[in-house]
Amino acid sequence: MNGSDAKPFRRRSQEWFGATGRSGMLYRSWMRNQGFGPQVFDGRPVIGIATTWSELAPCNSHLHRVAEAVKRGVWQAGGFPLEFPTLATGETLMRPTAMLYRNLLAMEAEELMRANPLDGVVLLSGCDKTTPGLLMAAASVDLPAIMVTGGPMLNGKYRGQDVGSGTHVWMFEAELKAGRMTQEECYVAEGCMARSNGHCMTMGTASTMACMAEALGMQLPGSATWPAADSRRMEIAQLAGQRIVALVDEDLRPSQVMSRLAFENAIRTNAAIGGSTNAIIHLLAIAGRLGVPLALDDFDKLARPVPTLVDLMPSGRYLMEDFCYAGGLPVVLRQLAEGGLLHRDQITVSGQGIGVNVADANCWNRDVIRPLEDPLLPPGSGTAVLWGNLCPGGAVIKQSAASAHLMRHRARALVFDTPEQYHAVCDDPNLDVKADDVLVIRGAGPRGYPGMPEVSNVALPAKLLKAGVTDMVRICDGRMSGTGFGTVILHVSPEAALGGPLALVRTGDIIELDVPGRRLSVEVSDDELKRRRESWSPPTRAPTSGYAWLYVQHVLQAEQGADFDFLLGSRGHAVPRESH
Ligand code: FES
């Protein structure tokens, strides 16, 4: 009983497995064809294990083994674990971009969690979109949930040096284009970069989102950084399996864990780890599911007092394995807490405040995790949010991955309507381009591409690379891989396909970037922009059927998390209508 005048307590799963008559027989009998004895229907918590395992998502291809560890924990704690597949949005193979399918994963996982007899859920993710997609789903269903990310790959090793997934792909590409590396050497290097299970081991989007899940309180302390190949990855997965059973009894839900304060913790953590710009879009989308008020400007304001502490590629030198052995995210969180930059009392899936979780965290390598008083980069070096007549809905730049000498820049625009248009000419030795030009790449926003791909950090024109140029200002309405680097302005909103000012810029216009002043503008009068808009027509290549059509009809802009308008908010876990 929950109280003297309360109804007898009955778990959600008992609406299925505790039923009598034909319905109960249907629910139980078909489960018994898997060899589950009648005792598993005795009212114990039924724990779903939502896995994004797939051989088409290489970063998640070991999640079956992680799921087995979770199951051990669930059984140990007296629960009944049931693993089920959700859409595996692997970053490397899916075209046009895995981001097109993040919302589909979130939608599918949400419906599966609600439609089935589950009392709690363990979320198994890894590759970039799988972590936010499952968190969005869990937020909308609001059943007790705990996340276990699959962990990063071991450090890449090539010719005696550490090489980072993603980050070194861009570097090797530039070396190849400049003639300093052969194709044969690239073949060898690609095998050296990915030498174990796991997701990207740079501070790319997957590592960032794993850290965000921990900073939001949805992963157990220390869970974000254990390498996939480390046996302690399985230990923590087992612990999560035990913990979810208790979470169900405590009825501690994502809506209590992921409060506004938890998002503030996550945003500051992202600044401290030099995390991916993609975290902005994903955190906005998760917050949108919970009805937590969060705006693009929050990312700038909250991050400004936070120095970059973690020296990881692409902003720094090391990789996730080093971060883990240095003490991992708990060290960063402890330092933020001691610096007054963390809401210590915010509850987490451990059942304790985040400050208590990390109170004893020790740092074992001060080269990798720097102290607050001697940071890698000073406060305010994280992702900046820009405003101006070129981006009335905002734009972002990852300062820690950009060139200091380009933070204030005024130059001619060289405009390409699509990334493909740029790629068709970028190797032309006669391309009319100078090192101080501003490359404008448009048509890569949520609707325009569609799916907002990671194409913004286009490789520099070959003739400039050969001349030794290493960076240029690039402006785009798309995204950049969290492993990418360069002075790249991203997420320009409204996107060109919606007729945003980016659509109206012409080659030869002067663009002014002022990152310290948080400004991005084009020196074209309002009247001239108005004239150009009158003669502008939207691109004609929008999809007319299928999922891509649905996406284009309903996707929101970057500053709203690029979620679907009809998926905002929480729909809870009540089944809309019983059929039996
Ligand atoms: Fe999957 Fe980087 S490609 S995490």
Coordinates of C-alpha atoms and ligand atoms in Angstrom, one line a residue:
M1 CA 0.0 0.0 0.0
N2 CA 1.2 3.6 -0.7
G3 CA -0.7 5.0 2.3
S4 CA -3.7 4.2 4.5
D5 CA -6.3 5.4 1.9
A6 CA -4.2 4.7 -1.2
K7 CA -5.0 2.0 -3.7
P8 CA -2.9 -1.2 -3.5
F9 CA 0.4 -0.5 -5.3
R10 CA 0.5 -2.2 -8.7
R11 CA 3.4 -1.8 -11.0
R12 CA 2.7 -0.7 -14.6
S13 CA 3.9 -4.0 -16.0
Q14 CA 1.2 -5.8 -13.9
E15 CA -1.5 -4.2 -16.1
W16 CA -0.2 -6.8 -18.6
F17 CA 1.4 -9.7 -16.7
G18 CA -0.8 -9.6 -13.6
A19 CA -4.0 -9.8 -15.7
T20 CA -6.3 -12.7 -15.5
G21 CA -8.4 -14.4 -18.2
R22 CA -7.6 -14.3 -21.9
S23 CA -5.5 -11.1 -21.8
G24 CA -3.2 -12.3 -19.1
M25 CA -2.7 -15.6 -20.8
L26 CA -1.8 -13.8 -24.0
Y27 CA 0.7 -11.5 -22.4
R28 CA 2.4 -14.3 -20.4
S29 CA 2.2 -17.3 -22.6
W30 CA 4.0 -15.7 -25.6
M31 CA 6.8 -14.5 -23.3
R32 CA 7.2 -18.0 -22.0
N33 CA 8.2 -19.2 -25.5
Q34 CA 11.5 -17.5 -24.6
G35 CA 11.9 -19.8 -21.6
F36 CA 10.9 -17.4 -18.9
G37 CA 9.3 -19.2 -16.1
P38 CA 6.1 -18.1 -14.4
Q39 CA 7.9 -16.6 -11.5
V40 CA 9.1 -13.6 -13.6
F41 CA 5.5 -12.4 -13.7
D42 CA 5.2 -12.1 -9.9
G43 CA 5.1 -8.3 -9.9
R44 CA 8.9 -7.7 -10.0
P45 CA 9.9 -4.6 -12.0
V46 CA 10.1 -5.2 -15.7
I47 CA 13.1 -3.3 -17.1
G48 CA 13.4 -2.5 -20.8
I49 CA 16.9 -2.3 -22.2
A50 CA 16.6 0.0 -25.2
T51 CA 19.6 -0.9 -27.3
T52 CA 20.9 0.9 -30.4
W53 CA 23.0 -2.1 -31.3
S54 CA 23.7 -2.6 -35.0
E55 CA 26.5 -3.8 -37.2
L56 CA 25.6 -0.8 -39.4
A57 CA 26.4 1.5 -36.4
P58 CA 30.0 0.4 -35.7
C59 CA 30.3 2.5 -32.6
N60 CA 27.5 0.6 -31.1
S61 CA 28.3 -2.9 -32.4
H62 CA 29.3 -4.2 -28.9
L63 CA 26.1 -3.1 -27.1
H64 CA 24.8 -6.6 -27.0
R65 CA 27.6 -7.4 -24.5
V66 CA 26.9 -4.2 -22.6
A67 CA 23.2 -5.3 -22.5
E68 CA 24.2 -8.7 -21.0
A69 CA 26.0 -6.9 -18.2
V70 CA 23.0 -4.7 -17.6
K71 CA 20.8 -7.8 -17.4
R72 CA 23.0 -9.4 -14.8
G73 CA 22.5 -6.3 -12.6
V74 CA 18.7 -6.3 -13.2
W75 CA 18.4 -10.0 -12.2
Q76 CA 20.6 -9.5 -9.2
A77 CA 18.4 -6.7 -7.9
G78 CA 15.2 -8.7 -8.4
G79 CA 14.0 -7.2 -11.7
F80 CA 13.1 -8.8 -15.0
P81 CA 15.2 -7.4 -17.9
L82 CA 14.0 -7.4 -21.5
E83 CA 16.2 -6.1 -24.3
F84 CA 14.6 -4.4 -27.3
P85 CA 16.1 -2.8 -30.4
T86 CA 15.7 0.8 -31.4
L87 CA 16.8 2.7 -34.4
A88 CA 20.6 2.6 -34.6
T89 CA 21.6 5.9 -36.1
G90 CA 25.2 5.2 -37.0
E91 CA 27.1 8.3 -37.9
T92 CA 29.5 6.9 -40.4
L93 CA 27.3 5.1 -43.0
M94 CA 23.9 6.7 -43.0
R95 CA 23.1 9.1 -45.8
P96 CA 22.4 11.9 -46.2
T97 CA 23.2 12.3 -42.4
A98 CA 22.3 10.4 -39.2
M99 CA 20.8 13.6 -37.9
L100 CA 17.9 13.2 -40.3
Y101 CA 17.0 10.1 -38.3
R102 CA 17.6 11.3 -34.7
N103 CA 14.0 12.4 -34.4
L104 CA 12.8 9.1 -35.9
L105 CA 14.9 7.2 -33.2
A106 CA 13.4 9.4 -30.5
M107 CA 9.9 8.8 -31.8
E108 CA 10.3 5.0 -32.2
A109 CA 11.9 4.6 -28.8
E110 CA 9.2 6.7 -27.1
E111 CA 6.4 4.6 -28.6
L112 CA 8.1 1.3 -27.8
M113 CA 8.7 2.3 -24.1
R114 CA 5.1 3.4 -23.8
A115 CA 3.4 0.6 -25.7
N116 CA 5.2 -2.2 -23.7
P117 CA 4.8 -3.5 -20.2
L118 CA 7.9 -1.7 -18.8
D119 CA 8.4 -0.1 -15.4
G120 CA 11.8 1.3 -16.1
V121 CA 14.3 1.6 -18.9
V122 CA 18.0 1.3 -19.4
L123 CA 19.1 3.3 -22.4
L124 CA 22.1 1.9 -24.4
S125 CA 23.7 4.4 -26.7
G126 CA 27.1 5.4 -28.1
C127 CA 27.3 6.9 -31.5
D128 CA 26.4 10.6 -31.8
K129 CA 22.7 10.7 -32.3
T130 CA 21.8 7.6 -30.3
T131 CA 22.4 9.3 -26.9
P132 CA 20.2 12.4 -27.5
G133 CA 17.6 10.4 -29.4
L134 CA 17.1 8.0 -26.4
L135 CA 17.2 10.8 -23.9
M136 CA 14.5 12.7 -25.9
A137 CA 12.4 9.5 -25.9
A138 CA 12.9 8.9 -22.2
A139 CA 12.0 12.5 -21.4
S140 CA 8.8 12.3 -23.3
V141 CA 7.7 9.0 -21.7
D142 CA 9.0 9.9 -18.2
L143 CA 9.4 6.4 -16.9
P144 CA 12.4 5.9 -14.5
A145 CA 15.4 5.6 -16.8
I146 CA 19.2 5.4 -16.7
M147 CA 21.6 5.7 -19.5
V148 CA 24.7 3.6 -20.2
T149 CA 26.8 4.8 -23.1
G150 CA 29.0 2.2 -24.8
G151 CA 32.3 4.0 -24.1
P152 CA 34.9 5.3 -26.4
M153 CA 37.4 3.4 -28.5
L154 CA 40.9 2.9 -27.3
N155 CA 43.3 5.7 -28.4
G156 CA 44.2 5.4 -32.1
K157 CA 47.9 4.7 -32.7
Y158 CA 49.7 5.5 -35.9
R159 CA 53.4 5.5 -36.4
G160 CA 54.1 6.0 -32.7
Q161 CA 51.6 8.8 -32.3
D162 CA 48.1 9.0 -30.8
V163 CA 45.5 9.7 -33.5
G164 CA 42.0 10.7 -32.9
S165 CA 38.9 9.5 -34.7
G166 CA 37.4 12.1 -36.9
T167 CA 39.9 14.8 -36.0
H168 CA 42.7 13.0 -37.8
V169 CA 40.4 12.2 -40.7
W170 CA 40.3 15.9 -41.4
M171 CA 44.0 16.2 -40.9
F172 CA 44.9 13.3 -43.1
E173 CA 42.6 14.6 -45.8
A174 CA 44.3 17.9 -45.7
E175 CA 47.7 16.2 -45.8
L176 CA 46.6 14.0 -48.8
K177 CA 45.3 17.1 -50.7
A178 CA 48.5 19.0 -50.0
G179 CA 50.5 16.0 -51.3
R180 CA 52.2 15.3 -48.0
M181 CA 50.6 11.9 -47.5
T182 CA 49.9 9.1 -49.9
Q183 CA 46.7 7.1 -50.4
E184 CA 48.5 4.0 -49.2
E185 CA 49.5 5.7 -46.0
C186 CA 45.9 6.8 -45.5
Y187 CA 44.7 3.1 -45.8
V188 CA 47.1 2.1 -43.0
A189 CA 46.2 5.1 -40.9
E190 CA 42.4 4.4 -41.0
G191 CA 42.9 1.0 -39.4
C192 CA 45.1 2.5 -36.7
M193 CA 42.4 5.0 -35.8
A194 CA 39.7 2.5 -35.1
R195 CA 41.4 -0.4 -33.2
S196 CA 38.7 -1.4 -30.7
N197 CA 35.0 -1.3 -30.2
G198 CA 33.5 2.0 -29.1
H199 CA 32.6 5.4 -30.2
C200 CA 34.9 8.2 -31.3
M201 CA 37.6 8.7 -28.7
T202 CA 38.1 12.4 -29.3
M203 CA 35.9 14.9 -27.5
G204 CA 33.5 14.7 -30.5
T205 CA 29.8 14.6 -30.3
A206 CA 29.6 11.0 -28.9
S207 CA 32.0 11.7 -26.0
T208 CA 30.4 15.0 -25.4
M209 CA 26.9 13.6 -25.3
A210 CA 28.1 10.8 -23.0
C211 CA 29.5 13.5 -20.7
M212 CA 26.2 15.5 -21.1
A213 CA 24.2 12.4 -20.0
E214 CA 26.4 12.2 -16.9
A215 CA 26.3 15.9 -16.2
L216 CA 22.5 15.9 -16.6
G217 CA 22.4 13.1 -14.0
M218 CA 21.2 10.4 -16.3
Q219 CA 24.4 8.2 -16.2
L220 CA 26.1 6.9 -13.1
P221 CA 29.2 8.8 -12.0
G222 CA 32.2 7.9 -14.1
S223 CA 30.1 6.2 -16.7
A224 CA 30.9 8.5 -19.6
T225 CA 34.6 7.8 -20.0
W226 CA 35.4 4.1 -19.4
P227 CA 36.6 2.8 -22.8
A228 CA 34.4 0.2 -24.5
A229 CA 37.2 -2.4 -24.3
D230 CA 37.7 -1.8 -20.5
S231 CA 36.1 -4.4 -18.3
R232 CA 35.0 -1.6 -16.0
R233 CA 32.6 -0.6 -18.8
M234 CA 30.8 -3.8 -18.1
E235 CA 31.0 -3.3 -14.3
I236 CA 29.3 0.0 -14.5
A237 CA 26.7 -1.4 -16.9
Q238 CA 25.9 -4.1 -14.3
L239 CA 25.7 -1.5 -11.6
A240 CA 23.2 0.5 -13.8
G241 CA 21.2 -2.7 -14.1
Q242 CA 21.0 -3.0 -10.3
R243 CA 20.3 0.7 -9.9
I244 CA 17.4 0.9 -12.3
V245 CA 15.4 -1.6 -10.2
A246 CA 15.8 0.8 -7.2
L247 CA 15.0 3.8 -9.4
V248 CA 11.7 2.1 -10.2
D249 CA 10.9 1.6 -6.5
E250 CA 11.9 5.2 -5.8
D251 CA 9.9 6.4 -8.8
L252 CA 12.7 8.8 -9.7
R253 CA 11.9 10.0 -13.2
P254 CA 13.8 11.9 -16.0
S255 CA 11.6 14.9 -15.4
Q256 CA 13.0 15.1 -11.8
V257 CA 16.6 14.4 -12.8
M258 CA 16.7 16.6 -15.9
S259 CA 15.6 19.9 -14.4
R260 CA 16.6 23.4 -15.5
L261 CA 19.4 23.2 -13.0
A262 CA 20.6 19.9 -14.5
F263 CA 20.8 21.6 -18.0
E264 CA 22.7 24.5 -16.5
N265 CA 25.2 21.9 -15.1
A266 CA 25.4 20.3 -18.5
I267 CA 26.0 23.5 -20.3
R268 CA 28.9 24.5 -18.0
T269 CA 30.3 21.0 -18.2
N270 CA 30.3 21.3 -21.9
A271 CA 32.3 24.4 -21.7
A272 CA 34.8 22.8 -19.3
I273 CA 35.4 19.8 -21.5
G274 CA 35.6 21.7 -24.8
G275 CA 32.6 19.8 -26.0
S276 CA 30.9 19.6 -29.3
T277 CA 28.7 22.4 -30.7
N278 CA 26.2 19.6 -31.5
A279 CA 25.4 19.4 -27.7
I280 CA 23.6 22.7 -28.1
I281 CA 21.1 21.3 -30.5
H282 CA 20.7 18.1 -28.6
L283 CA 20.3 19.7 -25.2
L284 CA 17.7 22.2 -26.6
A285 CA 15.8 19.2 -28.1
I286 CA 15.8 17.2 -24.8
A287 CA 14.8 20.3 -22.8
G288 CA 12.0 20.9 -25.3
R289 CA 10.6 17.4 -24.5
L290 CA 10.6 18.2 -20.8
G291 CA 9.2 21.7 -21.1
V292 CA 12.3 23.0 -19.5
P293 CA 12.9 26.6 -20.6
L294 CA 16.2 26.8 -22.4
A295 CA 17.4 29.3 -25.0
L296 CA 20.4 29.6 -27.3
D297 CA 21.7 32.5 -25.3
D298 CA 21.8 30.4 -22.1
F299 CA 24.7 28.5 -23.7
D300 CA 26.7 31.7 -24.0
K301 CA 25.8 33.3 -20.7
L302 CA 26.2 30.1 -18.6
A303 CA 29.5 29.1 -20.3
R304 CA 31.2 32.5 -20.1
P305 CA 32.6 32.1 -16.6
V306 CA 33.8 28.5 -17.3
P307 CA 37.4 27.8 -18.4
T308 CA 38.2 24.9 -20.6
L309 CA 39.8 22.3 -18.3
V310 CA 40.1 19.1 -20.4
D311 CA 43.0 18.9 -22.9
L312 CA 41.3 16.7 -25.5
M313 CA 41.3 16.7 -29.3
P314 CA 40.0 18.5 -31.2
S315 CA 40.6 21.5 -28.9
G316 CA 43.7 20.0 -27.3
R317 CA 46.1 17.0 -27.3
Y318 CA 44.7 14.0 -25.5
L319 CA 42.0 11.4 -26.1
M320 CA 39.2 9.8 -24.0
E321 CA 41.3 7.0 -22.7
D322 CA 43.7 9.6 -21.2
F323 CA 40.7 11.5 -19.8
C324 CA 39.3 8.3 -18.2
Y325 CA 42.6 7.3 -16.5
A326 CA 43.1 10.9 -15.3
G327 CA 39.8 10.5 -13.3
G328 CA 37.2 11.2 -15.9
L329 CA 34.2 13.5 -15.7
P330 CA 33.8 13.3 -12.0
V331 CA 37.0 15.3 -11.5
V332 CA 35.7 18.0 -13.8
L333 CA 32.4 18.1 -12.0
R334 CA 34.1 18.3 -8.6
Q335 CA 36.2 21.2 -9.8
L336 CA 33.2 23.0 -11.2
A337 CA 31.4 22.4 -7.9
E338 CA 34.3 23.7 -5.8
G339 CA 34.4 26.8 -8.1
G340 CA 30.7 27.5 -7.5
L341 CA 29.9 26.5 -11.1
L342 CA 27.7 23.5 -10.4
H343 CA 24.3 23.0 -8.8
R344 CA 25.5 20.4 -6.3
D345 CA 22.2 19.4 -5.0
Q346 CA 20.6 18.4 -8.3
I347 CA 19.4 14.8 -8.0
T348 CA 20.9 12.2 -10.3
V349 CA 20.1 8.6 -11.1
S350 CA 22.4 7.6 -8.3
G351 CA 19.7 8.9 -6.0
Q352 CA 22.1 11.5 -4.7
G353 CA 23.0 15.1 -5.6
I354 CA 25.6 15.5 -8.3
G355 CA 27.9 17.2 -5.8
V356 CA 27.8 14.2 -3.5
N357 CA 28.5 11.8 -6.4
V358 CA 31.8 13.5 -7.2
A359 CA 33.0 14.8 -3.8
D360 CA 35.8 12.3 -3.6
A361 CA 36.9 12.4 -7.2
N362 CA 40.7 12.6 -7.6
C363 CA 42.7 13.7 -10.6
W364 CA 45.6 11.5 -11.6
N365 CA 47.0 13.5 -14.5
R366 CA 47.0 17.3 -14.4
D367 CA 48.2 17.5 -18.0
V368 CA 44.9 16.0 -19.1
I369 CA 42.5 17.6 -16.6
R370 CA 43.7 21.0 -15.6
P371 CA 42.8 22.8 -12.4
L372 CA 40.5 25.7 -12.4
E373 CA 43.3 28.1 -11.5
D374 CA 45.5 26.9 -14.4
P375 CA 43.1 26.0 -17.2
L376 CA 43.8 25.0 -20.7
L377 CA 41.9 28.0 -22.0
P378 CA 40.6 31.0 -20.0
P379 CA 36.9 31.5 -19.1
G380 CA 34.8 32.5 -22.1
S381 CA 36.7 30.4 -24.6
G382 CA 34.0 27.9 -25.1
T383 CA 31.2 28.0 -27.7
A384 CA 30.0 31.6 -28.4
V385 CA 26.6 32.5 -29.7
L386 CA 26.6 35.1 -32.4
W387 CA 23.8 37.5 -33.4
G388 CA 23.5 40.0 -36.3
N389 CA 21.7 40.8 -39.5
L390 CA 23.1 37.5 -41.0
C391 CA 21.8 35.4 -38.2
P392 CA 18.7 36.9 -36.5
G393 CA 18.0 33.4 -35.1
G394 CA 21.6 33.0 -33.9
A395 CA 24.7 31.2 -34.9
V396 CA 27.5 29.5 -33.0
I397 CA 31.2 29.1 -33.1
K398 CA 33.5 26.8 -31.1
Q399 CA 36.2 29.2 -30.1
S400 CA 38.5 26.5 -28.7
A401 CA 38.7 24.8 -32.1
A402 CA 39.1 28.1 -34.0
S403 CA 42.1 30.3 -34.9
A404 CA 42.7 33.2 -32.5
H405 CA 43.7 35.5 -35.4
L406 CA 40.4 35.1 -37.1
M407 CA 38.2 35.9 -34.2
R408 CA 37.8 39.4 -35.6
H409 CA 37.7 39.3 -39.3
R410 CA 36.2 41.5 -42.1
A411 CA 36.4 40.2 -45.7
R412 CA 34.8 39.4 -49.0
A413 CA 32.2 36.6 -49.1
L414 CA 32.7 33.7 -51.5
V415 CA 29.2 32.1 -51.7
F416 CA 28.2 28.5 -52.6
D417 CA 24.5 27.5 -52.7
T418 CA 25.2 23.9 -51.6
P419 CA 28.1 22.0 -50.1
E420 CA 28.2 20.0 -53.4
Q421 CA 28.6 23.2 -55.4
Y422 CA 31.7 24.0 -53.3
H423 CA 33.2 20.5 -53.5
A424 CA 32.8 20.6 -57.3
V425 CA 35.3 23.5 -57.5
C426 CA 37.4 23.5 -54.4
D427 CA 40.3 21.6 -55.9
D428 CA 40.4 23.8 -59.0
P429 CA 43.8 25.6 -59.1
N430 CA 42.1 28.5 -60.9
L431 CA 39.4 29.1 -58.2
D432 CA 39.2 32.8 -57.4
V433 CA 39.8 32.5 -53.7
K434 CA 42.1 34.2 -51.3
A435 CA 43.1 33.2 -47.8
D436 CA 41.2 36.0 -46.1
D437 CA 38.0 35.3 -48.0
V438 CA 34.9 34.2 -46.1
L439 CA 33.5 30.9 -47.5
V440 CA 29.7 30.9 -47.3
I441 CA 28.2 27.4 -47.6
R442 CA 24.4 27.4 -47.5
G443 CA 21.7 24.9 -48.2
A444 CA 22.8 22.7 -45.3
G445 CA 20.2 23.5 -42.7
P446 CA 17.5 21.2 -41.1
R447 CA 15.1 21.7 -44.0
G448 CA 17.5 22.6 -46.8
Y449 CA 19.6 19.5 -47.0
P450 CA 17.5 18.0 -45.3
G451 CA 18.8 16.9 -41.9
M452 CA 21.4 19.5 -41.2
P453 CA 24.5 17.5 -42.0
E454 CA 28.0 17.9 -40.6
V455 CA 29.4 19.6 -43.6
S456 CA 30.2 23.1 -42.4
N457 CA 34.0 22.6 -41.9
V458 CA 34.6 22.1 -45.5
A459 CA 38.2 21.4 -46.4
L460 CA 40.0 24.5 -47.6
P461 CA 40.5 25.0 -51.3
A462 CA 43.4 22.9 -52.5
K463 CA 45.4 25.8 -53.8
L464 CA 45.4 27.5 -50.4
L465 CA 46.3 24.2 -48.6
K466 CA 49.2 23.8 -50.9
A467 CA 50.3 27.3 -50.1
G468 CA 50.3 26.4 -46.4
V469 CA 47.0 28.1 -45.4
T470 CA 45.5 26.1 -42.4
D471 CA 42.3 27.9 -41.6
M472 CA 39.7 30.3 -43.1
V473 CA 36.5 31.7 -41.9
R474 CA 33.6 29.5 -43.0
I475 CA 29.9 30.3 -42.5
C476 CA 27.2 27.7 -42.8
D477 CA 23.6 26.8 -41.8
G478 CA 24.7 23.2 -41.2
R479 CA 26.6 21.5 -38.4
M480 CA 30.2 20.5 -37.8
S481 CA 31.3 17.2 -36.5
G482 CA 32.3 17.4 -32.9
T483 CA 35.7 16.1 -34.0
G484 CA 36.1 18.9 -36.4
F485 CA 38.1 22.1 -36.0
G486 CA 38.6 25.5 -37.7
T487 CA 37.1 29.0 -37.6
V488 CA 33.6 27.8 -38.6
I489 CA 30.4 29.6 -37.9
L490 CA 27.6 27.0 -37.6
H491 CA 23.8 26.7 -37.2
V492 CA 23.1 30.0 -38.9
S493 CA 19.4 30.6 -38.4
P494 CA 17.0 31.0 -40.1
E495 CA 18.6 28.7 -42.6
A496 CA 18.9 29.6 -46.3
A497 CA 16.2 27.2 -47.4
L498 CA 13.7 29.3 -45.3
G499 CA 14.9 32.5 -46.9
G500 CA 17.0 33.6 -44.0
P501 CA 19.5 36.4 -44.7
L502 CA 22.1 33.8 -45.4
A503 CA 20.2 33.0 -48.6
L504 CA 20.6 36.6 -49.7
V505 CA 24.3 37.0 -49.4
R506 CA 26.2 37.3 -52.7
T507 CA 29.9 36.8 -53.6
G508 CA 31.7 40.1 -53.1
D509 CA 29.5 41.2 -50.1
I510 CA 31.6 42.2 -47.1
I511 CA 31.0 40.1 -44.0
E512 CA 32.1 41.1 -40.5
L513 CA 32.8 38.6 -37.8
D514 CA 33.4 39.8 -34.3
V515 CA 33.4 36.9 -31.9
P516 CA 34.4 38.9 -28.8
G517 CA 31.5 41.2 -29.6
R518 CA 29.3 38.2 -30.5
R519 CA 28.4 39.8 -33.8
L520 CA 28.0 38.4 -37.3
S521 CA 26.8 40.7 -40.0
V522 CA 26.8 41.4 -43.7
E523 CA 27.5 44.9 -44.8
V524 CA 24.4 45.2 -47.0
S525 CA 21.6 47.7 -46.3
D526 CA 18.2 46.6 -45.1
D527 CA 16.7 48.0 -48.3
E528 CA 19.0 46.0 -50.5
L529 CA 18.4 42.8 -48.5
K530 CA 14.6 43.5 -48.9
R531 CA 15.1 43.9 -52.7
R532 CA 17.1 40.6 -52.8
R533 CA 14.4 38.8 -50.8
E534 CA 11.7 39.9 -53.2
S535 CA 13.5 38.1 -56.0
W536 CA 14.5 35.1 -53.9
S537 CA 12.7 31.8 -54.5
P538 CA 12.9 28.7 -52.3
P539 CA 15.0 25.7 -53.4
T540 CA 13.0 23.2 -55.4
R541 CA 14.7 20.0 -54.3
A542 CA 12.5 19.4 -51.2
P543 CA 11.4 15.8 -50.8
T544 CA 7.7 15.2 -51.7
S545 CA 7.0 11.9 -49.9
G546 CA 8.2 9.4 -47.3
Y547 CA 9.9 10.2 -44.0
A548 CA 12.1 12.9 -45.5
W549 CA 8.9 14.8 -46.4
L550 CA 7.6 14.5 -42.9
Y551 CA 10.9 15.7 -41.6
V552 CA 10.9 18.8 -43.8
Q553 CA 7.3 19.6 -42.9
H554 CA 7.9 19.5 -39.2
V555 CA 11.5 20.1 -38.3
L556 CA 12.3 23.1 -36.2
Q557 CA 15.3 25.4 -36.6
A558 CA 18.6 24.8 -34.8
E559 CA 17.9 27.2 -32.0
Q560 CA 14.9 25.1 -31.1
G561 CA 16.8 21.8 -31.2
A562 CA 15.8 20.7 -34.7
D563 CA 13.1 18.5 -33.1
F564 CA 9.7 18.0 -34.7
D565 CA 7.2 20.6 -33.8
F566 CA 4.6 17.8 -32.9
L567 CA 7.0 16.0 -30.6
L568 CA 7.7 18.9 -28.2
G569 CA 6.6 18.2 -24.6
S570 CA 6.1 15.1 -22.5
R571 CA 3.3 12.7 -23.3
G572 CA 3.9 10.5 -20.3
H573 CA 3.6 6.7 -20.1
A574 CA -0.1 6.1 -20.0
V575 CA -1.2 4.0 -22.9
P576 CA -3.5 6.1 -25.1
R577 CA -6.1 3.5 -25.4
E578 CA -6.3 -0.1 -24.2
S579 CA -7.1 -2.7 -26.9
H580 CA -7.7 -5.7 -24.8
Ligands
FES1 FE1 30.1 7.0 -34.1 FE2 32.0 9.1 -34.1 S1 31.2 8.0 -35.7 S2 30.8 8.2 -32.5

